[in-house]
Coordinates of C-alpha atoms in Angstrom, one line a residue:
X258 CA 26.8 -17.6 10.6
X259 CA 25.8 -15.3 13.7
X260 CA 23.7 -11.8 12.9
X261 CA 25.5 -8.9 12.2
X262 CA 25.1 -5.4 13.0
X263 CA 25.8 -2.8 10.8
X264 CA 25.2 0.9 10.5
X265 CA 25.0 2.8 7.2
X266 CA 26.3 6.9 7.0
X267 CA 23.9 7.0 3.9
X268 CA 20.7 5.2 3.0
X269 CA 21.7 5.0 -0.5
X270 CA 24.4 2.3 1.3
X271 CA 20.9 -0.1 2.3
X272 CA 19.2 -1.6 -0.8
X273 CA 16.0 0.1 -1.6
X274 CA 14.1 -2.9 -1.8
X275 CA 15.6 -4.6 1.3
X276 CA 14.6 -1.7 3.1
X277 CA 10.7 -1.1 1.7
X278 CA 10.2 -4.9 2.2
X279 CA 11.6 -5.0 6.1
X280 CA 9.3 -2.0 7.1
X281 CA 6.3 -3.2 5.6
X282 CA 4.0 -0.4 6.2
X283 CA 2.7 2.7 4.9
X284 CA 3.6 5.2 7.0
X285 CA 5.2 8.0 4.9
X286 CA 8.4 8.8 7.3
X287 CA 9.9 5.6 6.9
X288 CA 10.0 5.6 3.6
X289 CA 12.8 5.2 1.5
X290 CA 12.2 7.9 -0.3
X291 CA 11.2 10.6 2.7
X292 CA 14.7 9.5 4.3
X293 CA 16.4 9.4 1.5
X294 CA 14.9 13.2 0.8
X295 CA 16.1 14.5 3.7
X296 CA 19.9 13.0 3.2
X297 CA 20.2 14.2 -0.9
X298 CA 19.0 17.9 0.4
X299 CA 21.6 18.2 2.9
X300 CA 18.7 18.7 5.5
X301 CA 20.3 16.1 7.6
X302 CA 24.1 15.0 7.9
X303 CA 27.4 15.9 10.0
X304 CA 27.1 19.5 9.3
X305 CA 23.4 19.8 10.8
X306 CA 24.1 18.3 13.6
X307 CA 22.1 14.7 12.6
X308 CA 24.6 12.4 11.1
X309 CA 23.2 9.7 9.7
X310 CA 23.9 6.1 11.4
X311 CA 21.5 4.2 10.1
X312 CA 21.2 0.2 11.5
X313 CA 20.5 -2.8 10.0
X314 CA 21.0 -6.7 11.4
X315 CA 22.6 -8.9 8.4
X316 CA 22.9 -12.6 7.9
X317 CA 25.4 -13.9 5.1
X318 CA 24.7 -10.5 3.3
X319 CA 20.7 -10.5 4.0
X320 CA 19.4 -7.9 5.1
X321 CA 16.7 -9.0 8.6
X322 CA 15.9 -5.7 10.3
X323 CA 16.7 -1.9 9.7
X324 CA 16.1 1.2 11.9
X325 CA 17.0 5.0 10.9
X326 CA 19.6 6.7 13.0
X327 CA 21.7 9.8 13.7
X328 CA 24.4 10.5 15.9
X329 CA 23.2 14.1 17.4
X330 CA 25.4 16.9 18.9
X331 CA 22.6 18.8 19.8
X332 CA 19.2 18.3 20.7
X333 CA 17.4 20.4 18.3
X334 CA 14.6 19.3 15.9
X335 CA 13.7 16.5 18.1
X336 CA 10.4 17.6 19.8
X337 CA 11.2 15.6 22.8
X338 CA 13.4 18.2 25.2
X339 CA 16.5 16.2 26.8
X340 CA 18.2 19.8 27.4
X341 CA 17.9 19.7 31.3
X342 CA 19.5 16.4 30.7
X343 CA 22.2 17.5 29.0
X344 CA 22.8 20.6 31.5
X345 CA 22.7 17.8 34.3
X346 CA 25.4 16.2 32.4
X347 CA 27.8 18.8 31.7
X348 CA 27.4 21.0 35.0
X349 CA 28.8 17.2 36.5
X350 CA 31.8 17.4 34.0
X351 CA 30.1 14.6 31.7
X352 CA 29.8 14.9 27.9
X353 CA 26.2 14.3 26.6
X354 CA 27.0 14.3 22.9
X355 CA 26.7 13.0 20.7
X356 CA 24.0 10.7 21.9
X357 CA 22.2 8.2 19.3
X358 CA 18.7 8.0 18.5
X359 CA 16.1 6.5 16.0
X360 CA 14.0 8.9 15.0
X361 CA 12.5 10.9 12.1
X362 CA 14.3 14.1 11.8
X363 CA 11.9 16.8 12.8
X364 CA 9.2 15.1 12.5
X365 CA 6.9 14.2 16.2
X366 CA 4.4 11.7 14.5
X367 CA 4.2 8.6 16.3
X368 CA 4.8 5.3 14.0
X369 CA 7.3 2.0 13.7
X370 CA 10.5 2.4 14.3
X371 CA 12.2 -1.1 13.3
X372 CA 11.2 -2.9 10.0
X373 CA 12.0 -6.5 10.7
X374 CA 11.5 -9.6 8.8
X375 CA 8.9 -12.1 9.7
X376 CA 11.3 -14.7 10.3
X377 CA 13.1 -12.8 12.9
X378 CA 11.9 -12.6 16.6
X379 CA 12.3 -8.3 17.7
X380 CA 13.7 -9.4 20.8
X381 CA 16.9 -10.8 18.8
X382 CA 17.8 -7.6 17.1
X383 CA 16.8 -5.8 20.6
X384 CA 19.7 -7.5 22.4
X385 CA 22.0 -6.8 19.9
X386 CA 21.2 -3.3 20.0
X387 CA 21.7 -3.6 23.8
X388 CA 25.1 -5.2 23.3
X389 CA 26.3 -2.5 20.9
X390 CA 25.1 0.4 23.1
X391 CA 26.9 -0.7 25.7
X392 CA 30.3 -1.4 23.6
X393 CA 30.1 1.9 22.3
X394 CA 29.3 3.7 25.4
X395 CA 32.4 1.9 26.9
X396 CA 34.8 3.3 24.2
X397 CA 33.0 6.7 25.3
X398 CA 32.0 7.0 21.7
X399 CA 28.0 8.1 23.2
X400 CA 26.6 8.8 26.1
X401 CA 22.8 7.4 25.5
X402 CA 20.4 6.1 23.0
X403 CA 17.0 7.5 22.6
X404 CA 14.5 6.4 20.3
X405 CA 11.4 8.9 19.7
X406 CA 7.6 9.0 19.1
X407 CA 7.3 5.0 18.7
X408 CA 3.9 2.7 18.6
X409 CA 3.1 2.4 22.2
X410 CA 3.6 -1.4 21.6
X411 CA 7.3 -0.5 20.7
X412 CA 7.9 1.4 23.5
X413 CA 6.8 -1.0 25.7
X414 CA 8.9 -3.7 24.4
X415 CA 11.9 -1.5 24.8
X416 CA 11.4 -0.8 27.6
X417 CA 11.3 -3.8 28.9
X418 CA 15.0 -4.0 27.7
X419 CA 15.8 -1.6 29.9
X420 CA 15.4 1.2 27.9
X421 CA 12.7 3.0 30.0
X422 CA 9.8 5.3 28.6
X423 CA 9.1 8.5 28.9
X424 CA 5.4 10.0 28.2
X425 CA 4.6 13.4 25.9
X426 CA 1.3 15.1 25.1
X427 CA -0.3 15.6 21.7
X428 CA -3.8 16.5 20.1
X429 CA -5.2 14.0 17.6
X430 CA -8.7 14.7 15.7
X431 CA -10.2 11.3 15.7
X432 CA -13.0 10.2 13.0
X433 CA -15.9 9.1 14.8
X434 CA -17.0 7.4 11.6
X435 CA -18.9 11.5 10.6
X436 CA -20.7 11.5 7.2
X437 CA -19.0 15.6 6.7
X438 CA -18.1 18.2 8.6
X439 CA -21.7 19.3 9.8
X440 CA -21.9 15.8 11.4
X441 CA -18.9 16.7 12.9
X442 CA -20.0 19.6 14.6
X443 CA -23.5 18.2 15.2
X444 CA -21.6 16.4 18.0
X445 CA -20.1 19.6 19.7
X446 CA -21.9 21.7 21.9
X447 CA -23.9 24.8 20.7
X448 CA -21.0 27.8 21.7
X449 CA -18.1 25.7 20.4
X450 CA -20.3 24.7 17.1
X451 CA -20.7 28.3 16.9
X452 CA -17.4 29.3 17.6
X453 CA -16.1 26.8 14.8
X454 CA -18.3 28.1 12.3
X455 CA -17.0 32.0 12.7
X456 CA -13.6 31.1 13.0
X457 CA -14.0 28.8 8.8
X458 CA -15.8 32.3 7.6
X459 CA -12.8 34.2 7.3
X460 CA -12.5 32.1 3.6
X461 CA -15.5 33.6 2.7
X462 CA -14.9 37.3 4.0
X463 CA -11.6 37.9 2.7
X464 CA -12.0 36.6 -1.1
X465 CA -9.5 33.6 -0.6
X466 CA -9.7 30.6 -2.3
X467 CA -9.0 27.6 -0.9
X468 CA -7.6 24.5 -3.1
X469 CA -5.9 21.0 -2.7
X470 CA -2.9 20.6 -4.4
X471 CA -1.2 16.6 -5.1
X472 CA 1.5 15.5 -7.1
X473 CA 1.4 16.9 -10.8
X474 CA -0.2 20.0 -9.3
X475 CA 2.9 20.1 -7.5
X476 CA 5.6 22.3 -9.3
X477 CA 8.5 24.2 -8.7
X478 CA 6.9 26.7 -8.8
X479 CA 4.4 26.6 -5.9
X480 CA 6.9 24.6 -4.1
X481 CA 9.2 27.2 -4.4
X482 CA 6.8 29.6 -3.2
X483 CA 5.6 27.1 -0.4
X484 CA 9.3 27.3 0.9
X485 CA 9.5 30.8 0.7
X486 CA 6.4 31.3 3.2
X487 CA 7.7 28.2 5.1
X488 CA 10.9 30.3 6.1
X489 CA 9.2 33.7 6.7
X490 CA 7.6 32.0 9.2
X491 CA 9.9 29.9 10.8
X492 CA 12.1 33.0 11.1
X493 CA 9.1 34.9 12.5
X494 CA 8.5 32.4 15.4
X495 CA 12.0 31.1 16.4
X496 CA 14.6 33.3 14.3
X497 CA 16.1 30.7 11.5
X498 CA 14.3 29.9 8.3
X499 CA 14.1 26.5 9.0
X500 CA 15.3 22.7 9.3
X501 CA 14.7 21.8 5.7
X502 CA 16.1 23.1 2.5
X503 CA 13.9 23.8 -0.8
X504 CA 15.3 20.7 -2.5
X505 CA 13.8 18.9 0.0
X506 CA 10.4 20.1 -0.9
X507 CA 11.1 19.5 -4.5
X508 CA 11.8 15.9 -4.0
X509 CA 8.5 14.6 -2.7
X510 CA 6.6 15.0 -5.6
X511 CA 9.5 12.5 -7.4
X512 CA 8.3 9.9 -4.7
X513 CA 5.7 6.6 -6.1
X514 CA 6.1 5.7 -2.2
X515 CA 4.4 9.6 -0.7
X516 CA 1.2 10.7 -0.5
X517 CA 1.7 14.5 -0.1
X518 CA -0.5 17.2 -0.6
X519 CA -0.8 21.2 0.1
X520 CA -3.9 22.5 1.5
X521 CA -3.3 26.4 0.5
X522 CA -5.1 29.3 0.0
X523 CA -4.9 32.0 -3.1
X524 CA -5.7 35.8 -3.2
X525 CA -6.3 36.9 -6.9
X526 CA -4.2 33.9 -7.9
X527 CA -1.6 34.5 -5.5
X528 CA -0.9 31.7 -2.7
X529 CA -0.9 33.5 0.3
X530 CA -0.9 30.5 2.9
X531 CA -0.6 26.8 2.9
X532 CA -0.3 23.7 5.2
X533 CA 1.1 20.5 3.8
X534 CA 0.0 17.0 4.7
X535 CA 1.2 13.5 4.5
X536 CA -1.6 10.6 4.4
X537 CA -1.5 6.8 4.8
X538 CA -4.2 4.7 4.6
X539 CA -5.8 5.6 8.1
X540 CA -3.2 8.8 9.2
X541 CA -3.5 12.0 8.0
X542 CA -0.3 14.2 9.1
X543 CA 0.1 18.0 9.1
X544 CA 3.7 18.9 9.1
X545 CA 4.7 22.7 7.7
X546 CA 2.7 25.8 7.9
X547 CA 3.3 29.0 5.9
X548 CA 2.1 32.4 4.8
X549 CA 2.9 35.9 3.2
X550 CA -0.6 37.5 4.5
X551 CA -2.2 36.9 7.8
X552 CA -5.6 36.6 8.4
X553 CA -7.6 35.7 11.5
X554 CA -8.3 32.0 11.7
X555 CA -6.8 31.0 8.4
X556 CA -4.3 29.1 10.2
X557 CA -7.0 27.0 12.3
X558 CA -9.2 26.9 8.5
X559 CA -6.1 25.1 6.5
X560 CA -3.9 23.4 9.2
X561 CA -7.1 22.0 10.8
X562 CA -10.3 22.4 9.4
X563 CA -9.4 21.3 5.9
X564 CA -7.6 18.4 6.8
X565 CA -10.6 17.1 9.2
X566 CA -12.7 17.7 5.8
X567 CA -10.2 15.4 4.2
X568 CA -10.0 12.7 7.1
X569 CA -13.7 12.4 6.8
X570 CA -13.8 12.5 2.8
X571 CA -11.3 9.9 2.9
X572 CA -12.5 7.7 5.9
X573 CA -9.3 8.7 7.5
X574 CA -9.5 7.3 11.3
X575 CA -6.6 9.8 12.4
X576 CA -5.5 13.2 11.6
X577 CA -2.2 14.3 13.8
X578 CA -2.0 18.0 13.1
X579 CA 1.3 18.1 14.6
X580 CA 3.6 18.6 18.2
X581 CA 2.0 20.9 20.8
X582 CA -0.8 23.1 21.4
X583 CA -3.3 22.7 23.3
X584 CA -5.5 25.6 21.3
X585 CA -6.5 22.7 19.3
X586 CA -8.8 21.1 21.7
X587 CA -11.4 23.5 21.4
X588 CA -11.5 22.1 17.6
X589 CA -12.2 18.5 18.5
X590 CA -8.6 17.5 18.7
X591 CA -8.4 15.0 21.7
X592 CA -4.8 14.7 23.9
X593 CA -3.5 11.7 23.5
X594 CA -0.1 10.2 25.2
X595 CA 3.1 9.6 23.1
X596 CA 5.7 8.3 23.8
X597 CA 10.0 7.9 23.5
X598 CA 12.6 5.5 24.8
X599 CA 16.0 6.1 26.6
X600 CA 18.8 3.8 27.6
X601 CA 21.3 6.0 29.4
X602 CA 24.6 4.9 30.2
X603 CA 25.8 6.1 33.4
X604 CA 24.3 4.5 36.1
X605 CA 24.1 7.7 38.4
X606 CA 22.4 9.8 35.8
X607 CA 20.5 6.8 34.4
X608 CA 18.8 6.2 37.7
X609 CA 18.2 9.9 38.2
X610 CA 16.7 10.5 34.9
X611 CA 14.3 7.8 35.5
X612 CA 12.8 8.9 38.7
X613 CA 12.7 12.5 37.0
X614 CA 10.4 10.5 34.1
X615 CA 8.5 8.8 36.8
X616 CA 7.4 12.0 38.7
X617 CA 6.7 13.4 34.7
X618 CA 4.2 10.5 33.5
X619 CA 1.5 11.4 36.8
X620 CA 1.6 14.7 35.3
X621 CA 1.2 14.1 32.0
X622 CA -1.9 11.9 33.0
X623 CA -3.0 14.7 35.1
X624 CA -2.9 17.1 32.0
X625 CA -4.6 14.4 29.7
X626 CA -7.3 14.1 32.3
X627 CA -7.8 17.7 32.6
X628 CA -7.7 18.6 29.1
X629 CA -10.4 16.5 28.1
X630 CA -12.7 18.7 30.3
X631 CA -12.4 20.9 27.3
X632 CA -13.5 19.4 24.5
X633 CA -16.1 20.3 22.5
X634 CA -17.9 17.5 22.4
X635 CA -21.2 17.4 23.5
X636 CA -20.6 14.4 25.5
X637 CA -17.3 14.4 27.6
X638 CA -17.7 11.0 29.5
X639 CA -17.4 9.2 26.4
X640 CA -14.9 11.8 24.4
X641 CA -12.4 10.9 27.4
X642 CA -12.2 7.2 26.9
X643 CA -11.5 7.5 23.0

């Protein structure tokens, strides 16, 4: 019997324990359980714009590889912008969507992408992807595939199948093997040390309090109120409250397979702010910021400070704090290259949209090279070749 691929509207649809034993790792957004989150809340599906394709490669009914997917209409929630591509597309009188991609929905942290089995070579289930994309592009069913924020060594392999990579920037605090957070700063020079140091006082000088809060700590309650500030703020920044619904909160503390955590901060028993975090063994992952009261700094103290306390506590080797902004260099987060993969299938626009990627990786190597003049490490030679 030949391999078989196969995609899935649901995750329910994919045994459970195929699916944990293909992808082999702990990374928390490949999880069962986080995918499955987002489908049961109605965070992702056909009316958000994500509908769920997910793919596996069967033999005589055994599961050998899976890979999350959506069919998108838009390109929202994605955190690597396609939209000049789509304008391209339709000012020529071409339909961009829906295009299909594997990725975590809303989520720009870099991981695996493809849980295979050990007796399977990747290069088998990459061809057959490669066959399908071009059946379904033929039927005019999609116009491109796009897979987003792979391992570097994924991305190279794919593209190598001619689905071509495209570089992105990030900022990732990396553990230098520091005994606490004075060793930390012990490295940076005197003004940023300084600067640091006011910046974690505004704990102290506006009463907070400051706790960590896992599992049975929790409830409905503080989620509830964690999704409350979680809106505000989304609707603050970019007018909607949000990609992801309360039940989606609520379900992560059901999860054996999460480590989750809020880092938030109480005024007379109140919780007035909170980040929340997803760890692995050797990742630490800020994902969703919130707040009710605003204080100077207290976004830098929980969404950055804290969790470097907790990388170092834990002998955690990265913490990603999240897509964008370059205001965390100054607070010993280095920019580091991501990445994506695209196979597009018109010709034209496929060699087009290559050369365009081309010209963008010399500057995001510019911008990598540039920014490490800023860090506040005492010695930049060496900070620029982590």
């Amino acid at each position: 019997m030949t391999n078989e691929l196969r995609f899935f509207d649901q995750i329910i649809q994919i045994p459970k324990e195929d699916w944990q034993r293909l992808i082999a790792t702990d990374y928390p957004f490949l999880q069962y359980d986080y995918l499955l989150a987002l489908e049961s809340s109605k965070s992702v599906g056909q009316q958000t714009g994500w509908q769920v394709n997910h793919c596996a490669l069967i033999n005589q009914g055994q599961f050998l590889a899976v890979m999350p997917g959506y069919l998108k209409t838009h390109s929202y929630g994605e955190y690597v912008f396609d939209f000049q591509w789509a304008n391209a597309f339709h000012s020529a009188g071409f339909e961009y969507y829906p295009k299909l991609i594997t990725a975590i929905p809303f989520t720009p942290a870099s991981g695996p992408r493809i849980g295979i089995d050990s007796s399977v070579d990747l290069e088998v289930f990459i061809r057959s992807l490669n066959e399908h994309l071009i059946s379904i592009y033929r039927n005019q069913s999609i116009s491109s595939f796009h897979m987003l924020f792979p391992t570097q060594t994924l991305s190279r392999v794919m593209a190598s199948h001619n689905m071509f990579s495209r570089s992105g920037v990030q900022y990732h605090w990396l553990n230098d093997g520091y005994a606490d957070f004075n060793d930390f700063l012990a490295k940076c020079k005197i003004k940023k040390r300084k600067n640091i140091k006011r910046e974690r006082r505004c704990i102290a000088e506006n009463n907070l309090q400051v706790k960590v809060l896992k599992k049975d700590q929790l409830t409905e309650d503080i989620w509830r109120r964690f999704y409350f500030m979680y809106q505000l703020t989304y609707m603050k920044r970019s007018g909607h409250g949000g990609y992801l619904t309360e039940d989606f909160f609520t379900s992560l503390s059901q999860s054996n397979e999460l480590n989750v955590m809020l880092i938030a901060a109480f005024q007379n028993n109140e919780m007035i702010a909170a980040s929340l975090f997803f760890y692995d063994a050797k990742n630490l992952y800020g994902r969703y910021w919130g707040c009710v009261k605003e204080f100077e700094f207290l976004h830098f103290e929980l969404c950055y400070y804290q969790g470097i306390e907790f990388a170092i506590k834990h002998l955690i080797d990265k913490f990603d704090a999240g897509a964008q902004g370059d205001h965390k260099v100054a607070r010993g987060f280095y920019p580091v290259k991501t990445y994506s993969n695209h196979w597009i299938g018109n010709p034209k626009f496929r060699q087009a949209i290559y050369q365009y990627v081309s010209q963008e990786e010399k500057i995001v190597d510019n911008v990598i090279q540039e920014t490490c003049l800023s860090l506040p490490y005492k010695n930049i030679e060496s900070a620029m070749k982590a």
